[in-house]
Tab-separated table of C-alpha atoms in Angstrom:
chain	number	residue	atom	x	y	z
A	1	UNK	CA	0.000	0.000	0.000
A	2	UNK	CA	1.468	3.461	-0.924
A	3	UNK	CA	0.508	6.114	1.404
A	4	UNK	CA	1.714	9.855	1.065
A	5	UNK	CA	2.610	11.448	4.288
A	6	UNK	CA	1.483	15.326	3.728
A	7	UNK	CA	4.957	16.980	5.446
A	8	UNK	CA	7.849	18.880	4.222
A	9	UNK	CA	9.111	18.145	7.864
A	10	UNK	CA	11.868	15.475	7.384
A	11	UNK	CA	12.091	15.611	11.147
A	12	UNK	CA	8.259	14.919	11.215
A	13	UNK	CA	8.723	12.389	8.244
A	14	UNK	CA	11.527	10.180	9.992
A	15	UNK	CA	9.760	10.103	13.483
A	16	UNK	CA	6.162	8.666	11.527
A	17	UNK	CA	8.325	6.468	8.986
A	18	UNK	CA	9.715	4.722	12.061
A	19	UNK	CA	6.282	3.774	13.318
A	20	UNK	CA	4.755	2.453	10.127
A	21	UNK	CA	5.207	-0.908	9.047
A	22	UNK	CA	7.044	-2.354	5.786
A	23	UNK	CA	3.902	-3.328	3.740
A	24	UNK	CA	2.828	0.774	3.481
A	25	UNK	CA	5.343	2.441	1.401
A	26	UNK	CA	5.758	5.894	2.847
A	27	UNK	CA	6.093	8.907	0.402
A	28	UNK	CA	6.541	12.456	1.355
A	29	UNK	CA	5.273	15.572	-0.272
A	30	UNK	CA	9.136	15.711	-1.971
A	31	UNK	CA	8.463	12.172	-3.201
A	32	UNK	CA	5.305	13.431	-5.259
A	33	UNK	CA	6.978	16.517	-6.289
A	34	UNK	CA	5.127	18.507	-3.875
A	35	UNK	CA	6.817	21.576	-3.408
A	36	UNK	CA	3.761	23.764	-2.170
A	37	UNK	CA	3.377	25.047	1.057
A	38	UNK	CA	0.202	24.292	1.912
A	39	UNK	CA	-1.656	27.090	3.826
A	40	UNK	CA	-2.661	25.950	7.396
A	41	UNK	CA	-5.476	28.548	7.516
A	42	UNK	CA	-8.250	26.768	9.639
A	43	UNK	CA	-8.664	27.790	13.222
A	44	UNK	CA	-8.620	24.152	14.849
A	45	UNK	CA	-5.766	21.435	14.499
A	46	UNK	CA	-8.523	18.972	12.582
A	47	UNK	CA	-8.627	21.915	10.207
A	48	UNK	CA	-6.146	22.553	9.298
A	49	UNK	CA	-4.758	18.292	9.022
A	50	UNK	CA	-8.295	17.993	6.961
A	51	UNK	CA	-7.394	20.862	4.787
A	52	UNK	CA	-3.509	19.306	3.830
A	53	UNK	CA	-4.998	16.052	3.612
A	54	UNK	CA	-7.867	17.119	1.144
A	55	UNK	CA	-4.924	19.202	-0.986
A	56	UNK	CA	-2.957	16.267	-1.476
A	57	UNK	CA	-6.254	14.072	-2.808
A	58	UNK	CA	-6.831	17.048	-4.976
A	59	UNK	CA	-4.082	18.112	-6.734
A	60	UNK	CA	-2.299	14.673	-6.707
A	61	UNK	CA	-5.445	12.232	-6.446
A	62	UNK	CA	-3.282	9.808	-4.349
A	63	UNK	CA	-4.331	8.921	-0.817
A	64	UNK	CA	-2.589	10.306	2.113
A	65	UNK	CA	-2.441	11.610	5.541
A	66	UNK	CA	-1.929	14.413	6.694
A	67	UNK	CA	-1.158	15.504	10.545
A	68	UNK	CA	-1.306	18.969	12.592
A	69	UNK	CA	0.061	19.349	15.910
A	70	UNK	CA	-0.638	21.949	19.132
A	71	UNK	CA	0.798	22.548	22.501
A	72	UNK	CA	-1.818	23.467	24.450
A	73	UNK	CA	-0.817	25.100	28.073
A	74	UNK	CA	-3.490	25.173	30.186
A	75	UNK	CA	-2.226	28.872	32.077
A	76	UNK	CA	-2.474	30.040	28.839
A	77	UNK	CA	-5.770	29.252	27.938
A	78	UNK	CA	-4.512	26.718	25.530
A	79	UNK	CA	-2.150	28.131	23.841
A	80	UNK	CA	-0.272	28.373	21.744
A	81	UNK	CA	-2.803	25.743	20.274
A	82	UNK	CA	-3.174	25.504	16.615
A	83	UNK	CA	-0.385	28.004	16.368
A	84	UNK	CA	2.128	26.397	18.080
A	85	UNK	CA	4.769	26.486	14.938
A	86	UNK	CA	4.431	30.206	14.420
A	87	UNK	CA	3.981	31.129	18.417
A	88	UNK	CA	6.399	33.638	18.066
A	89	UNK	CA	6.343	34.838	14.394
A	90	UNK	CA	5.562	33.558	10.820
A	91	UNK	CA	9.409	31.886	10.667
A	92	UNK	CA	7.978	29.018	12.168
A	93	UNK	CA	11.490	29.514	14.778
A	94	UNK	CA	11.525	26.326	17.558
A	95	UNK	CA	14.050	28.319	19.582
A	96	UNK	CA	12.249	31.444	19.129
A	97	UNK	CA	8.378	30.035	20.363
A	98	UNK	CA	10.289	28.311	23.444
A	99	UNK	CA	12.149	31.491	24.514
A	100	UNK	CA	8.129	33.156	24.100
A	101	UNK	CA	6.588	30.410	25.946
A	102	UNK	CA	8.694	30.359	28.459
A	103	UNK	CA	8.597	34.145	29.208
A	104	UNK	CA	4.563	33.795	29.143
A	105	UNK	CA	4.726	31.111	31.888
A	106	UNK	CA	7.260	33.229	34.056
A	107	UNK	CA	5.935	33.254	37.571
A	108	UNK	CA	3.014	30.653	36.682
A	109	UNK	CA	2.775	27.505	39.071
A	110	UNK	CA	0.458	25.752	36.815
A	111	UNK	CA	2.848	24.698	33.814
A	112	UNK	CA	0.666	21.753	32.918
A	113	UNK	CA	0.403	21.046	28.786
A	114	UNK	CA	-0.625	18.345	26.315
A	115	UNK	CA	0.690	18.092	23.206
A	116	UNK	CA	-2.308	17.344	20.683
A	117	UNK	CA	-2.428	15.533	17.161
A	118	UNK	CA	-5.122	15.085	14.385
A	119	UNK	CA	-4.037	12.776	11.595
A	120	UNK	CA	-6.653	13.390	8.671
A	121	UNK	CA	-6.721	10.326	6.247
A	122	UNK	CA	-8.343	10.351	3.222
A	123	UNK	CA	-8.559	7.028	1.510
A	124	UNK	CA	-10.453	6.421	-1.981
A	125	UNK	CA	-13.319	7.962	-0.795
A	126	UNK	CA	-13.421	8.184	2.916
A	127	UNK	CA	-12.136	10.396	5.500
A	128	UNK	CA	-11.460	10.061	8.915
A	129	UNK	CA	-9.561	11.894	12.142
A	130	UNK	CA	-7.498	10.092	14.732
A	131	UNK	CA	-6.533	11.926	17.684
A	132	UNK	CA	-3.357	11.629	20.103
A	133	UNK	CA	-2.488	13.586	22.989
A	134	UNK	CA	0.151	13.173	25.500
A	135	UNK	CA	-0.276	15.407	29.171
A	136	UNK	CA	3.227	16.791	30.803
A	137	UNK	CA	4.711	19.894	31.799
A	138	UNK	CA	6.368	22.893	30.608
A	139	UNK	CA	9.826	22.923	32.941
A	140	UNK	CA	11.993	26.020	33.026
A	141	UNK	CA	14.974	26.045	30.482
A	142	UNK	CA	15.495	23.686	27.853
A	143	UNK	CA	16.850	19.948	28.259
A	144	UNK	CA	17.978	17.590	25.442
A	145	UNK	CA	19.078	17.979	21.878
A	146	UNK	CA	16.940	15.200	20.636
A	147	UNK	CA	13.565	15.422	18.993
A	148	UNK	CA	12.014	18.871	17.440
A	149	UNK	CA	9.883	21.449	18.181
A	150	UNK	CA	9.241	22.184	21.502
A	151	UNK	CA	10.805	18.298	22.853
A	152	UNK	CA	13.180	20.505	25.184
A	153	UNK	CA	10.956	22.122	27.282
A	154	UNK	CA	7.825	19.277	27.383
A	155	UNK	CA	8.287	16.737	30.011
A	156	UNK	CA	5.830	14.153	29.643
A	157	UNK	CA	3.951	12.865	32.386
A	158	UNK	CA	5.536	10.032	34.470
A	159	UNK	CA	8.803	10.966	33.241
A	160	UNK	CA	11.829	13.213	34.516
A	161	UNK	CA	12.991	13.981	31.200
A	162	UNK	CA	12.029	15.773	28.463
A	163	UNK	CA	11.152	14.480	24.894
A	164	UNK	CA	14.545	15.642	23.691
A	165	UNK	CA	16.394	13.770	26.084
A	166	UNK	CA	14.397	10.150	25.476
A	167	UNK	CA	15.184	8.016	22.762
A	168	UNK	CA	12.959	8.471	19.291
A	169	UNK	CA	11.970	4.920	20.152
A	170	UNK	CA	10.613	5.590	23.615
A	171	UNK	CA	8.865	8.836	22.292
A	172	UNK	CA	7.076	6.861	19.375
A	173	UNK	CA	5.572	4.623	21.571
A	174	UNK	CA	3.994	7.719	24.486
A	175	UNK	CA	4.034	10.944	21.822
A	176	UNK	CA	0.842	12.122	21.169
A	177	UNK	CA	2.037	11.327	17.163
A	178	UNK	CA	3.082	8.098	18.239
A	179	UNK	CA	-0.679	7.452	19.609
A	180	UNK	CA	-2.395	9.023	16.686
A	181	UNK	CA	-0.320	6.640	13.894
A	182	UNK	CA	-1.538	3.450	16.498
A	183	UNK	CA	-4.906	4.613	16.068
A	184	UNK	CA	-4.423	4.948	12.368
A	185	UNK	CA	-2.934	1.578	11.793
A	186	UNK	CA	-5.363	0.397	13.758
A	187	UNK	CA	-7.897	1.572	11.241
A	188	UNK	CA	-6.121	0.634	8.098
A	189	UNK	CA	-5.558	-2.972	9.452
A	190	UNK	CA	-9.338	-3.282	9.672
A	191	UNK	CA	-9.155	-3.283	14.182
């Protein structure tokens, strides 16, 4: 089964690629000469995965998945939310939304999170969500040079490190993404 991945994120791409079996044969937007940026414009994470999903079946009538991702901090009303990758500006800068979230949270007890993910999958002529989320914390400086994104500064809960300090293995199996792909596999195996 050939599935394309809807990403541009080889970071993104690797970490899903390791948690999908041999039979599908994972593509990437750069695989189908995909070079778009496709515009994340909906106000919710199903949105906007829906709305990358539905481009790919569109322009490239292949089915695919397609996956959006939020931190949502509950002392911030859930924030940064659906725009966790441009938190602190439209460069879409890791370093620069951590340094922001961190000076939001300054003086905050409550530094409870969740990291949230929608996959949209459109197949011949269905669509469905699956949703993962993972609870944690937001600690105080960043720990690890694993992982992407925000992985330095999100502890996950029942753990005293960070998702850039545990192995990609490890953080597959607990990562809100990791849980998300189980529930799509699930779904393509026929569970």
């Amino acid at each position: 089964m050939k599935l394309v991945f809807a990403t541009h994120n080889q970071n993104k791409f690797k970490e899903v690629q390791a948690l999908v079996p041999d039979y599908i044969e994972l593509l990437s937007l750069t695989d189908i000469n995909c070079h778009d940026d496709i515009p994340e414009t909906e106000p919710t994470i199903e949105g906007n995965a829906k709305l990358k999903a539905d481009y790919v079946r569109e322009h490239y009538n292949l089915n695919c998945f397609a996956d959006d991702t939020g931190l949502e901090v509950t002392a911030l009303n859930g924030a940064p939310g659906v725009y966790s990758a441009r938190y602190a500006g439209p460069e879409n800068n890791a370093d620069a939304n951590m340094k922001k979230l961190l000076q939001s949270l300054e003086g905050m007890e409550d530094r409870s999170a969740q990291f949230k993910t929608v996959i949209a999958l459109s197949l011949d002529t269905s669509e469905m969500l699956f949703t993962g989320i993972c609870k944690g914390e937001i600690i105080h400086a960043t720990k690890g040079e694993k992982g992407f994104g925000y992985d330095p500064i999100f502890q996950p809960k029942g753990y005293d490190q960070t998702f850039a300090e545990i192995s990609s293995e490890e953080k597959g199996r607990i990562s809100h993404r990791g849980k998300a792909i189980q529930l799509l596999l699930a779904y393509l195996r026929g569970d």
